[in-house]
PDB file of C-alpha atoms and ligand atoms in Angstrom:
ATOM      1  CA  UNK A  33       3.194  30.005 -11.984  1.00 51.00           C
ATOM      2  CA  UNK A  34       1.357  28.920 -15.193  1.00 56.00           C
ATOM      3  CA  UNK A  35      -0.319  26.189 -14.390  1.00 69.00           C
ATOM      4  CA  UNK A  36      -0.108  22.879 -15.723  1.00 79.00           C
ATOM      5  CA  UNK A  37      -2.502  20.704 -17.566  1.00 86.00           C
ATOM      6  CA  UNK A  38      -0.800  17.157 -17.947  1.00 93.00           C
ATOM      7  CA  UNK A  39      -0.111  15.424 -13.957  1.00 95.00           C
ATOM      8  CA  UNK A  40       2.319  14.333 -12.068  1.00 96.00           C
ATOM      9  CA  UNK A  41       2.926  12.139  -9.770  1.00 97.00           C
ATOM     10  CA  UNK A  42       6.737  11.387  -7.732  1.00 98.00           C
ATOM     11  CA  UNK A  43       8.122   8.386  -7.034  1.00 97.00           C
ATOM     12  CA  UNK A  44      10.746   6.207  -5.782  1.00 96.00           C
ATOM     13  CA  UNK A  45      13.579   6.614  -8.350  1.00 94.00           C
ATOM     14  CA  UNK A  46      16.061   3.634  -6.338  1.00 91.00           C
ATOM     15  CA  UNK A  47      14.127   1.685  -3.672  1.00 94.00           C
ATOM     16  CA  UNK A  48      11.976  -0.885  -2.399  1.00 94.00           C
ATOM     17  CA  UNK A  49       8.875   1.030  -3.673  1.00 96.00           C
ATOM     18  CA  UNK A  50      10.196   1.660  -7.802  1.00 94.00           C
ATOM     19  CA  UNK A  51       8.682  -1.720  -9.108  1.00 94.00           C
ATOM     20  CA  UNK A  52       5.800  -2.575  -7.621  1.00 95.00           C
ATOM     21  CA  UNK A  53       4.853   1.658  -8.465  1.00 96.00           C
ATOM     22  CA  UNK A  54       5.586   1.372 -12.082  1.00 94.00           C
ATOM     23  CA  UNK A  55       3.196  -2.441 -12.631  1.00 93.00           C
ATOM     24  CA  UNK A  56       0.336  -0.833 -10.431  1.00 95.00           C
ATOM     25  CA  UNK A  57       0.796   2.509 -12.472  1.00 96.00           C
ATOM     26  CA  UNK A  58       1.161   0.258 -16.180  1.00 94.00           C
ATOM     27  CA  UNK A  59      -2.096  -1.402 -14.994  1.00 92.00           C
ATOM     28  CA  UNK A  60      -3.605   1.627 -14.331  1.00 95.00           C
ATOM     29  CA  UNK A  61      -3.067   2.355 -18.060  1.00 94.00           C
ATOM     30  CA  UNK A  62      -0.035   4.489 -17.821  1.00 95.00           C
ATOM     31  CA  UNK A  63       3.231   3.837 -20.192  1.00 93.00           C
ATOM     32  CA  UNK A  64       5.919   6.295 -19.676  1.00 92.00           C
ATOM     33  CA  UNK A  65       8.400   7.188 -22.171  1.00 87.00           C
ATOM     34  CA  UNK A  66      12.134   7.201 -20.004  1.00 77.00           C
ATOM     35  CA  UNK A  67      13.968  10.827 -20.372  1.00 71.00           C
ATOM     36  CA  UNK A  68      17.114  10.243 -20.642  1.00 62.00           C
ATOM     37  CA  UNK A  69      18.305  11.689 -17.954  1.00 68.00           C
ATOM     38  CA  UNK A  70      15.780   9.618 -16.020  1.00 80.00           C
ATOM     39  CA  UNK A  71      14.624  11.845 -13.386  1.00 90.00           C
ATOM     40  CA  UNK A  72      11.232  12.248 -15.387  1.00 92.00           C
ATOM     41  CA  UNK A  73       9.122   9.877 -17.757  1.00 93.00           C
ATOM     42  CA  UNK A  74       6.533  11.483 -20.686  1.00 93.00           C
ATOM     43  CA  UNK A  75       3.552   9.666 -20.190  1.00 94.00           C
ATOM     44  CA  UNK A  76       2.862   8.694 -23.863  1.00 92.00           C
ATOM     45  CA  UNK A  77      -0.821   7.314 -23.833  1.00 87.00           C
ATOM     46  CA  UNK A  78      -2.587   9.639 -21.098  1.00 92.00           C
ATOM     47  CA  UNK A  79      -1.436  12.989 -20.046  1.00 94.00           C
ATOM     48  CA  UNK A  80       0.246  11.660 -16.974  1.00 95.00           C
ATOM     49  CA  UNK A  81       3.773  12.312 -16.844  1.00 95.00           C
ATOM     50  CA  UNK A  82       6.566  10.843 -13.712  1.00 96.00           C
ATOM     51  CA  UNK A  83       8.891  12.542 -11.759  1.00 96.00           C
ATOM     52  CA  UNK A  84      11.438  10.263 -10.163  1.00 96.00           C
ATOM     53  CA  UNK A  85      13.269  11.636  -6.670  1.00 96.00           C
ATOM     54  CA  UNK A  86      14.489  10.240  -3.031  1.00 96.00           C
ATOM     55  CA  UNK A  87      11.038   8.635  -1.784  1.00 95.00           C
ATOM     56  CA  UNK A  88      11.690  11.512   1.403  1.00 96.00           C
ATOM     57  CA  UNK A  89      11.310  14.263  -1.403  1.00 97.00           C
ATOM     58  CA  UNK A  90       7.612  13.041  -2.050  1.00 98.00           C
ATOM     59  CA  UNK A  91       5.754  15.081   0.264  1.00 97.00           C
ATOM     60  CA  UNK A  92       7.412  18.284  -0.281  1.00 96.00           C
ATOM     61  CA  UNK A  93       7.060  18.620  -2.989  1.00 96.00           C
ATOM     62  CA  UNK A  94       3.294  17.647  -3.423  1.00 96.00           C
ATOM     63  CA  UNK A  95       2.621  19.960  -0.498  1.00 95.00           C
ATOM     64  CA  UNK A  96       4.806  22.677  -2.799  1.00 93.00           C
ATOM     65  CA  UNK A  97       2.988  21.542  -5.842  1.00 92.00           C
ATOM     66  CA  UNK A  98       5.092  20.639  -7.943  1.00 94.00           C
ATOM     67  CA  UNK A  99       3.711  17.544  -8.558  1.00 96.00           C
ATOM     68  CA  UNK A 100       0.112  16.065  -8.333  1.00 95.00           C
ATOM     69  CA  UNK A 101      -0.245  12.852  -6.576  1.00 97.00           C
ATOM     70  CA  UNK A 102       2.748  11.011  -5.223  1.00 98.00           C
ATOM     71  CA  UNK A 103       2.758   6.946  -4.019  1.00 98.00           C
ATOM     72  CA  UNK A 104       5.448   6.564  -1.034  1.00 98.00           C
ATOM     73  CA  UNK A 105       5.464   5.272   2.090  1.00 98.00           C
ATOM     74  CA  UNK A 106       3.281   5.891   5.118  1.00 98.00           C
ATOM     75  CA  UNK A 107       5.992   6.281   7.522  1.00 98.00           C
ATOM     76  CA  UNK A 108       7.148   8.842   5.096  1.00 98.00           C
ATOM     77  CA  UNK A 109       4.122  10.741   4.478  1.00 98.00           C
ATOM     78  CA  UNK A 110       2.919  11.196   7.913  1.00 97.00           C
ATOM     79  CA  UNK A 111       7.161  11.639   9.365  1.00 97.00           C
ATOM     80  CA  UNK A 112       6.498  14.182   6.863  1.00 97.00           C
ATOM     81  CA  UNK A 113       2.570  15.424   8.149  1.00 95.00           C
ATOM     82  CA  UNK A 114       4.421  15.555  11.875  1.00 95.00           C
ATOM     83  CA  UNK A 115       6.770  17.999  10.594  1.00 94.00           C
ATOM     84  CA  UNK A 116       6.195  19.986   7.882  1.00 91.00           C
ATOM     85  CA  UNK A 117       6.357  23.813   8.181  1.00 83.00           C
ATOM     86  CA  UNK A 118       2.258  25.016   8.721  1.00 80.00           C
ATOM     87  CA  UNK A 119       2.553  27.168   5.991  1.00 83.00           C
ATOM     88  CA  UNK A 120       2.868  24.128   3.047  1.00 83.00           C
ATOM     89  CA  UNK A 121      -0.191  22.964   1.587  1.00 81.00           C
ATOM     90  CA  UNK A 122      -1.476  19.541   4.309  1.00 89.00           C
ATOM     91  CA  UNK A 123      -1.295  16.451   2.714  1.00 96.00           C
ATOM     92  CA  UNK A 124      -3.643  12.830   2.459  1.00 96.00           C
ATOM     93  CA  UNK A 125      -3.175   9.524   2.119  1.00 97.00           C
ATOM     94  CA  UNK A 126      -5.348   9.070  -0.706  1.00 97.00           C
ATOM     95  CA  UNK A 127      -5.860   5.281  -1.131  1.00 96.00           C
ATOM     96  CA  UNK A 128      -3.272   2.324   0.616  1.00 96.00           C
ATOM     97  CA  UNK A 129      -1.840   0.442  -2.741  1.00 95.00           C
ATOM     98  CA  UNK A 130      -1.247  -3.297  -0.392  1.00 91.00           C
ATOM     99  CA  UNK A 131       2.944  -3.414  -0.978  1.00 94.00           C
ATOM    100  CA  UNK A 132       6.269  -2.155   0.907  1.00 96.00           C
ATOM    101  CA  UNK A 133       4.673  -3.516   3.566  1.00 95.00           C
ATOM    102  CA  UNK A 134       6.715  -2.635   6.939  1.00 97.00           C
ATOM    103  CA  UNK A 135       6.221  -1.028  10.373  1.00 98.00           C
ATOM    104  CA  UNK A 136       8.199   1.642  12.342  1.00 98.00           C
ATOM    105  CA  UNK A 137       9.492  -0.093  15.480  1.00 98.00           C
ATOM    106  CA  UNK A 138      11.600   0.746  18.087  1.00 98.00           C
ATOM    107  CA  UNK A 139      14.021  -1.923  18.971  1.00 98.00           C
ATOM    108  CA  UNK A 140      16.594  -2.380  21.555  1.00 98.00           C
ATOM    109  CA  UNK A 141      19.494  -4.984  21.856  1.00 97.00           C
ATOM    110  CA  UNK A 142      19.026  -8.109  22.078  1.00 97.00           C
ATOM    111  CA  UNK A 143      20.257  -8.695  25.681  1.00 96.00           C
ATOM    112  CA  UNK A 144      17.224  -5.927  27.656  1.00 95.00           C
ATOM    113  CA  UNK A 145      14.675  -7.762  28.558  1.00 95.00           C
ATOM    114  CA  UNK A 146      12.238  -5.120  27.223  1.00 97.00           C
ATOM    115  CA  UNK A 147       8.438  -5.293  29.076  1.00 96.00           C
ATOM    116  CA  UNK A 148       7.167  -0.745  29.311  1.00 97.00           C
ATOM    117  CA  UNK A 149       7.753   2.241  27.543  1.00 97.00           C
ATOM    118  CA  UNK A 150       9.277   3.487  30.745  1.00 97.00           C
ATOM    119  CA  UNK A 151      12.459   0.590  30.163  1.00 97.00           C
ATOM    120  CA  UNK A 152      13.132   4.157  27.483  1.00 98.00           C
ATOM    121  CA  UNK A 153      12.748   6.614  30.335  1.00 98.00           C
ATOM    122  CA  UNK A 154      15.932   8.406  30.233  1.00 98.00           C
ATOM    123  CA  UNK A 155      17.788   6.644  27.099  1.00 98.00           C
ATOM    124  CA  UNK A 156      18.496   7.668  23.981  1.00 98.00           C
ATOM    125  CA  UNK A 157      17.169   6.674  20.350  1.00 98.00           C
ATOM    126  CA  UNK A 158      18.653   7.246  17.394  1.00 98.00           C
ATOM    127  CA  UNK A 159      15.961   7.102  14.181  1.00 98.00           C
ATOM    128  CA  UNK A 160      15.497   9.037  10.665  1.00 98.00           C
ATOM    129  CA  UNK A 161      11.504   9.871  12.127  1.00 98.00           C
ATOM    130  CA  UNK A 162      11.877  12.345  15.195  1.00 98.00           C
ATOM    131  CA  UNK A 163       8.662  13.043  14.703  1.00 97.00           C
ATOM    132  CA  UNK A 164       6.026   9.762  14.695  1.00 98.00           C
ATOM    133  CA  UNK A 165       9.869   9.167  17.441  1.00 98.00           C
ATOM    134  CA  UNK A 166       8.459  12.118  19.321  1.00 98.00           C
ATOM    135  CA  UNK A 167       4.904  11.669  19.380  1.00 98.00           C
ATOM    136  CA  UNK A 168       4.655   7.920  20.041  1.00 98.00           C
ATOM    137  CA  UNK A 169       7.496   8.959  23.453  1.00 98.00           C
ATOM    138  CA  UNK A 170       4.753  11.720  24.502  1.00 98.00           C
ATOM    139  CA  UNK A 171       1.597   9.603  24.255  1.00 98.00           C
ATOM    140  CA  UNK A 172       3.478   7.084  26.143  1.00 98.00           C
ATOM    141  CA  UNK A 173       5.215  10.251  29.310  1.00 98.00           C
ATOM    142  CA  UNK A 174       8.247   9.180  28.328  1.00 98.00           C
ATOM    143  CA  UNK A 175      11.614  11.340  28.267  1.00 98.00           C
ATOM    144  CA  UNK A 176      13.841   9.967  25.847  1.00 98.00           C
ATOM    145  CA  UNK A 177      16.720  11.095  24.273  1.00 98.00           C
ATOM    146  CA  UNK A 178      16.064  11.576  20.271  1.00 98.00           C
ATOM    147  CA  UNK A 179      19.235  11.376  17.915  1.00 98.00           C
ATOM    148  CA  UNK A 180      18.537  12.183  14.600  1.00 98.00           C
ATOM    149  CA  UNK A 181      20.828  10.150  11.780  1.00 97.00           C
ATOM    150  CA  UNK A 182      19.961  10.153   8.043  1.00 94.00           C
ATOM    151  CA  UNK A 183      20.883   6.592   7.582  1.00 93.00           C
ATOM    152  CA  UNK A 184      22.649   2.675   9.140  1.00 95.00           C
ATOM    153  CA  UNK A 185      20.448   4.172  12.095  1.00 98.00           C
ATOM    154  CA  UNK A 186      20.750   0.233  13.647  1.00 98.00           C
ATOM    155  CA  UNK A 187      24.331   0.605  14.502  1.00 97.00           C
ATOM    156  CA  UNK A 188      24.604   3.398  16.546  1.00 98.00           C
ATOM    157  CA  UNK A 189      23.120   1.029  19.624  1.00 97.00           C
ATOM    158  CA  UNK A 190      27.091  -0.525  18.837  1.00 96.00           C
ATOM    159  CA  UNK A 191      28.979   2.498  18.051  1.00 96.00           C
ATOM    160  CA  UNK A 192      27.243   3.494  21.530  1.00 96.00           C
ATOM    161  CA  UNK A 193      26.263   6.817  19.981  1.00 97.00           C
ATOM    162  CA  UNK A 194      22.639   5.411  21.139  1.00 98.00           C
ATOM    163  CA  UNK A 195      20.678   2.202  23.706  1.00 98.00           C
ATOM    164  CA  UNK A 196      18.000   1.736  21.118  1.00 98.00           C
ATOM    165  CA  UNK A 197      16.737   2.884  17.651  1.00 98.00           C
ATOM    166  CA  UNK A 198      13.320   3.365  16.364  1.00 98.00           C
ATOM    167  CA  UNK A 199      13.725   2.474  12.783  1.00 98.00           C
ATOM    168  CA  UNK A 200      11.669  -0.072   9.534  1.00 98.00           C
ATOM    169  CA  UNK A 201      11.906  -3.403  10.122  1.00 98.00           C
ATOM    170  CA  UNK A 202      10.205  -5.587   7.516  1.00 97.00           C
ATOM    171  CA  UNK A 203      11.788  -8.732   7.512  1.00 96.00           C
ATOM    172  CA  UNK A 204      13.250  -8.021  10.577  1.00 97.00           C
ATOM    173  CA  UNK A 205      16.825  -9.198   8.903  1.00 97.00           C
ATOM    174  CA  UNK A 206      18.679  -5.890   9.872  1.00 97.00           C
ATOM    175  CA  UNK A 207      18.135  -6.121  13.477  1.00 98.00           C
ATOM    176  CA  UNK A 208      19.138 -10.099  14.355  1.00 97.00           C
ATOM    177  CA  UNK A 209      22.259  -8.912  12.286  1.00 98.00           C
ATOM    178  CA  UNK A 210      22.992  -6.166  14.524  1.00 98.00           C
ATOM    179  CA  UNK A 211      21.778  -7.747  17.888  1.00 97.00           C
ATOM    180  CA  UNK A 212      18.717  -5.841  17.285  1.00 98.00           C
ATOM    181  CA  UNK A 213      15.405  -6.903  19.176  1.00 97.00           C
ATOM    182  CA  UNK A 214      11.998  -5.227  17.904  1.00 97.00           C
ATOM    183  CA  UNK A 215      10.534  -4.075  21.359  1.00 98.00           C
ATOM    184  CA  UNK A 216       7.678  -1.784  19.994  1.00 98.00           C
ATOM    185  CA  UNK A 217       5.705  -0.907  16.394  1.00 98.00           C
ATOM    186  CA  UNK A 218       5.027   3.053  16.685  1.00 98.00           C
ATOM    187  CA  UNK A 219       3.285   2.041  13.200  1.00 98.00           C
ATOM    188  CA  UNK A 220       1.956  -0.517  10.468  1.00 97.00           C
ATOM    189  CA  UNK A 221       3.209   1.795   7.269  1.00 97.00           C
ATOM    190  CA  UNK A 222       2.905   0.103   3.511  1.00 97.00           C
ATOM    191  CA  UNK A 223       3.337   2.560   0.018  1.00 97.00           C
ATOM    192  CA  UNK A 224      -0.273   5.102  -0.795  1.00 98.00           C
ATOM    193  CA  UNK A 225      -1.262   7.063  -2.868  1.00 98.00           C
ATOM    194  CA  UNK A 226      -0.479  10.669  -1.567  1.00 98.00           C
ATOM    195  CA  UNK A 227      -1.956  13.623  -2.470  1.00 96.00           C
ATOM    196  CA  UNK A 228      -3.488  16.951  -1.611  1.00 93.00           C
ATOM    197  CA  UNK A 229      -6.187  17.329   1.013  1.00 90.00           C
ATOM    198  CA  UNK A 230      -7.845  19.252  -1.839  1.00 87.00           C
ATOM    199  CA  UNK A 231      -8.503  17.586  -4.805  1.00 84.00           C
ATOM    200  CA  UNK A 232      -7.819  20.487  -8.057  1.00 82.00           C
ATOM    201  CA  UNK A 233     -11.256  21.404 -10.167  1.00 84.00           C
ATOM    202  CA  UNK A 234      -9.759  21.339 -13.449  1.00 86.00           C
ATOM    203  CA  UNK A 235      -8.620  18.721 -16.525  1.00 86.00           C
ATOM    204  CA  UNK A 236      -5.965  18.139 -13.956  1.00 89.00           C
ATOM    205  CA  UNK A 237      -8.619  17.237 -11.232  1.00 90.00           C
ATOM    206  CA  UNK A 238     -10.616  15.215 -14.554  1.00 91.00           C
ATOM    207  CA  UNK A 239      -7.795  13.309 -14.910  1.00 93.00           C
ATOM    208  CA  UNK A 240      -6.920  12.708 -11.152  1.00 94.00           C
ATOM    209  CA  UNK A 241     -10.504  11.458 -10.769  1.00 93.00           C
ATOM    210  CA  UNK A 242     -10.063   8.878 -13.180  1.00 94.00           C
ATOM    211  CA  UNK A 243      -7.354   7.820 -12.067  1.00 95.00           C
ATOM    212  CA  UNK A 244      -8.518   6.602  -8.456  1.00 95.00           C
ATOM    213  CA  UNK A 245     -11.120   4.875 -10.936  1.00 95.00           C
ATOM    214  CA  UNK A 246      -8.842   2.716 -12.376  1.00 95.00           C
ATOM    215  CA  UNK A 247      -6.363   1.666  -9.236  1.00 95.00           C
ATOM    216  CA  UNK A 248      -9.452   0.815  -7.477  1.00 92.00           C
ATOM    217  CA  UNK A 249     -10.612  -1.211  -9.789  1.00 90.00           C
ATOM    218  CA  UNK A 250      -7.360  -2.544  -9.751  1.00 91.00           C
ATOM    219  CA  UNK A 251      -6.517  -2.834  -5.953  1.00 88.00           C
ATOM    220  CA  UNK A 252      -9.713  -4.610  -6.089  1.00 83.00           C
ATOM    221  CA  UNK A 253      -9.333  -6.921  -8.770  1.00 85.00           C
ATOM    222  CA  UNK A 254      -6.069  -7.391  -7.483  1.00 83.00           C
ATOM    223  CA  UNK A 255      -6.621 -10.663  -5.965  1.00 80.00           C
ATOM    224  CA  UNK A 256     -10.291 -11.285  -6.787  1.00 87.00           C
ATOM    225  CA  UNK A 257     -11.268 -14.309  -8.651  1.00 91.00           C
ATOM    226  CA  UNK A 258     -14.563 -14.642 -10.677  1.00 93.00           C
ATOM    227  CA  UNK A 259     -16.634 -18.224 -10.222  1.00 95.00           C
ATOM    228  CA  UNK A 260     -18.479 -19.558 -12.538  1.00 96.00           C
ATOM    229  CA  UNK A 261     -20.577 -23.094 -12.225  1.00 97.00           C
ATOM    230  CA  UNK A 262     -23.855 -24.525 -12.030  1.00 97.00           C
ATOM    231  CA  UNK A 263     -26.525 -25.978 -10.359  1.00 97.00           C
ATOM    232  CA  UNK A 264     -29.252 -27.074  -9.795  1.00 97.00           C
ATOM    233  CA  UNK A 265     -33.128 -24.937  -8.106  1.00 96.00           C
ATOM    234  CA  UNK A 266     -32.742 -27.120  -5.548  1.00 96.00           C
ATOM    235  CA  UNK A 267     -29.704 -27.191  -4.705  1.00 96.00           C
ATOM    236  CA  UNK A 268     -28.651 -22.756  -4.425  1.00 96.00           C
ATOM    237  CA  UNK A 269     -28.941 -22.333  -1.538  1.00 94.00           C
ATOM    238  CA  UNK A 270     -26.764 -25.011   0.105  1.00 95.00           C
ATOM    239  CA  UNK A 271     -24.101 -23.701  -2.333  1.00 95.00           C
ATOM    240  CA  UNK A 272     -24.712 -20.435  -2.534  1.00 94.00           C
ATOM    241  CA  UNK A 273     -24.235 -20.401   1.339  1.00 93.00           C
ATOM    242  CA  UNK A 274     -20.715 -21.785   1.156  1.00 93.00           C
ATOM    243  CA  UNK A 275     -19.579 -18.762  -1.362  1.00 90.00           C
ATOM    244  CA  UNK A 276     -16.766 -17.198   0.058  1.00 84.00           C
ATOM    245  CA  UNK A 277     -17.957 -13.324   1.040  1.00 73.00           C
ATOM    246  CA  UNK A 278     -18.540 -10.457  -1.915  1.00 69.00           C
ATOM    247  CA  UNK A 279     -21.259  -8.750  -3.842  1.00 72.00           C
ATOM    248  CA  UNK A 280     -24.627 -11.240  -5.020  1.00 84.00           C
ATOM    249  CA  UNK A 281     -24.215 -13.272  -6.892  1.00 92.00           C
ATOM    250  CA  UNK A 282     -25.736 -13.739 -10.784  1.00 94.00           C
ATOM    251  CA  UNK A 283     -27.774 -16.269 -11.855  1.00 95.00           C
ATOM    252  CA  UNK A 284     -28.511 -17.420 -15.565  1.00 95.00           C
ATOM    253  CA  UNK A 285     -30.860 -19.773 -16.937  1.00 95.00           C
ATOM    254  CA  UNK A 286     -29.227 -22.859 -18.502  1.00 92.00           C
ATOM    255  CA  UNK A 287     -30.536 -22.708 -22.042  1.00 93.00           C
ATOM    256  CA  UNK A 288     -33.440 -26.391 -22.496  1.00 94.00           C
ATOM    257  CA  UNK A 289     -32.970 -27.050 -18.690  1.00 93.00           C
ATOM    258  CA  UNK A 290     -34.908 -25.807 -16.686  1.00 94.00           C
ATOM    259  CA  UNK A 291     -34.690 -27.249 -13.773  1.00 95.00           C
ATOM    260  CA  UNK A 292     -30.597 -25.887 -14.136  1.00 96.00           C
ATOM    261  CA  UNK A 293     -28.763 -22.659 -12.868  1.00 97.00           C
ATOM    262  CA  UNK A 294     -25.659 -20.794 -14.262  1.00 97.00           C
ATOM    263  CA  UNK A 295     -24.175 -18.501 -11.043  1.00 97.00           C
ATOM    264  CA  UNK A 296     -21.505 -16.303 -11.538  1.00 95.00           C
ATOM    265  CA  UNK A 297     -19.559 -14.780  -8.392  1.00 94.00           C
ATOM    266  CA  UNK A 298     -17.655 -12.630  -7.845  1.00 90.00           C
ATOM    267  CA  UNK A 299     -14.948 -13.179  -4.875  1.00 89.00           C
ATOM    268  CA  UNK A 300     -12.805 -10.748  -2.747  1.00 81.00           C
ATOM    269  CA  UNK A 301      -9.777 -12.845  -2.050  1.00 80.00           C
ATOM    270  CA  UNK A 302      -8.946 -16.706  -3.986  1.00 83.00           C
ATOM    271  CA  UNK A 303     -10.587 -19.387  -4.146  1.00 90.00           C
ATOM    272  CA  UNK A 304      -9.571 -22.835  -2.768  1.00 91.00           C
ATOM    273  CA  UNK A 305      -9.103 -26.643  -3.291  1.00 94.00           C
ATOM    274  CA  UNK A 306     -10.683 -27.070  -0.446  1.00 95.00           C
ATOM    275  CA  UNK A 307     -13.615 -24.230  -1.059  1.00 94.00           C
ATOM    276  CA  UNK A 308     -14.487 -25.852  -4.007  1.00 95.00           C
ATOM    277  CA  UNK A 309     -14.771 -29.156  -3.084  1.00 96.00           C
ATOM    278  CA  UNK A 310     -17.355 -28.372   0.028  1.00 96.00           C
ATOM    279  CA  UNK A 311     -19.179 -25.742  -2.687  1.00 96.00           C
ATOM    280  CA  UNK A 312     -19.028 -29.375  -4.837  1.00 97.00           C
ATOM    281  CA  UNK A 313     -20.382 -31.415  -2.187  1.00 97.00           C
ATOM    282  CA  UNK A 314     -23.332 -29.209  -1.864  1.00 97.00           C
ATOM    283  CA  UNK A 315     -24.590 -29.144  -5.209  1.00 96.00           C
ATOM    284  CA  UNK A 316     -22.397 -28.068  -7.568  1.00 97.00           C
ATOM    285  CA  UNK A 317     -21.275 -28.523 -10.595  1.00 95.00           C
ATOM    286  CA  UNK A 318     -18.515 -27.753 -14.071  1.00 95.00           C
ATOM    287  CA  UNK A 319     -17.050 -24.821 -11.361  1.00 97.00           C
ATOM    288  CA  UNK A 320     -13.980 -22.817 -12.924  1.00 97.00           C
ATOM    289  CA  UNK A 321     -11.929 -20.009 -10.989  1.00 96.00           C
ATOM    290  CA  UNK A 322     -10.800 -17.739 -12.904  1.00 95.00           C
ATOM    291  CA  UNK A 323      -8.398 -14.346 -12.811  1.00 90.00           C
ATOM    292  CA  UNK A 324     -10.048 -10.865 -13.272  1.00 88.00           C
ATOM    293  CA  UNK A 325      -7.660  -8.674 -15.465  1.00 85.00           C
ATOM    294  CA  UNK A 326      -9.803  -5.691 -15.272  1.00 84.00           C
ATOM    295  CA  UNK A 327     -13.425  -4.331 -12.960  1.00 80.00           C
ATOM    296  CA  UNK A 328     -14.850  -1.078 -13.683  1.00 82.00           C
ATOM    297  CA  UNK A 329     -17.319   0.242 -11.395  1.00 73.00           C
TER     298      UNK A 329
HETATM  299  C1  PRP B  16      15.049  -0.231   6.127  1.00 58.68           C
HETATM  300  C2  PRP B  16      14.948  -0.209   7.147  1.00 58.68           C
HETATM  301  C3  PRP B  16      16.577  -0.823   7.469  1.00 58.68           C
HETATM  302  C4  PRP B  16      15.231  -2.114   7.205  1.00 58.68           C
HETATM  303  C5  PRP B  16      14.708  -3.156   7.975  1.00 58.68           C
HETATM  304  O1  PRP B  16      15.826   0.602   4.924  1.00 58.68           O
HETATM  305  O2  PRP B  16      16.239   0.918   7.419  1.00 58.68           O
HETATM  306  O3  PRP B  16      17.948  -0.143   7.671  1.00 58.68           O
HETATM  307  O4  PRP B  16      15.309  -1.381   5.982  1.00 58.68           O
HETATM  308  O5  PRP B  16      14.561  -4.437   6.802  1.00 58.68           O
HETATM  309  P1  PRP B  16      14.300  -5.691   7.424  1.00 58.68           P
HETATM  310  O6  PRP B  16      13.697  -5.476   8.165  1.00 58.68           O
HETATM  311  O7  PRP B  16      13.571  -6.409   6.007  1.00 58.68           O
HETATM  312  O8  PRP B  16      16.030  -6.005   7.309  1.00 58.68           O
HETATM  313  P2  PRP B  16      15.282   0.570   3.446  1.00 58.68           P
HETATM  314  O9  PRP B  16      16.481  -0.929   2.892  1.00 58.68           O
HETATM  315  O10 PRP B  16      14.726   0.731   3.237  1.00 58.68           O
HETATM  316  O11 PRP B  16      17.000   1.946   3.151  1.00 58.68           O
HETATM  317  P3  PRP B  16      16.949   3.562   3.507  1.00 58.68           P
HETATM  318  O12 PRP B  16      16.969   2.723   4.713  1.00 58.68           O
HETATM  319  O13 PRP B  16      17.764   4.126   3.127  1.00 58.68           O
HETATM  320  O14 PRP B  16      15.298   3.849   2.598  1.00 58.68           O
HETATM  321 ZN1   ZN B  17      14.836   6.277   2.775  1.00 58.68          ZN
END
């Protein structure tokens, strides 16, 4: 097979991860020209193209080398790693992406008074995740029947084809609507960047490394704030002690005011009014909280 010189990223064609994944890639400076069939999107600025597919197909496409990277739920990636044939290349989770949070849980009928895994002994559990469920059952030494369904797992107990289910839960709305309740959490999931265990060592590898650096920058600044304030030297210590976590602040002198300092600090998360008021009480003034747009370490 002729090696590609452009990087190819697989992502969900339409679903919960589609919009936030595209937004993330845009923030990394990638723009795409959408083709007519909308399956393949050509990257305009950088040599990075998109393949829009079913989420369950993403790990396989990476393992076969059709794509270099994928944006996919940890649930799909983990299931693939547990069930894929050994002839396929192993994959790794390169980065957690902080969106599409949900969990893979076992849910039981609301009327069942669930308190221990042993209550599932001999029961039938419907799921689209036989790998992850099987692993959990083994770990807890429970023998249960696994009923594999491709979708609409939540109606299986009502139909009488299963006694419990193992499915994704986000808001919990689907469970409530089907008179089920969450009994066990098997996996905390979110969208991740998936890739091969060993990265290519050619132009694609270079592009991939560049993309990872941009991604780290975007993820890091997504919630970061830059805090600017003025303080006198003798209140500096009290002010510094109150700063929200982050790297050491930068200090600048103020022209013509030898006693004054300008302090600049990158804060890992939001800075609340309450925090600002406390810092002000300690002696700070002229305080600004700025969103951070880009960051390159
Ligand atoms: C998942 C899952 C549940 C639902 C849970 O399906 O299979 O049906 O979301 O979400 P909730 O707790 O907010 O109700 P999804 O909509 O992702 O579609 P899919 O099953 O076709 O992947
Ligand atoms: Zn799905």
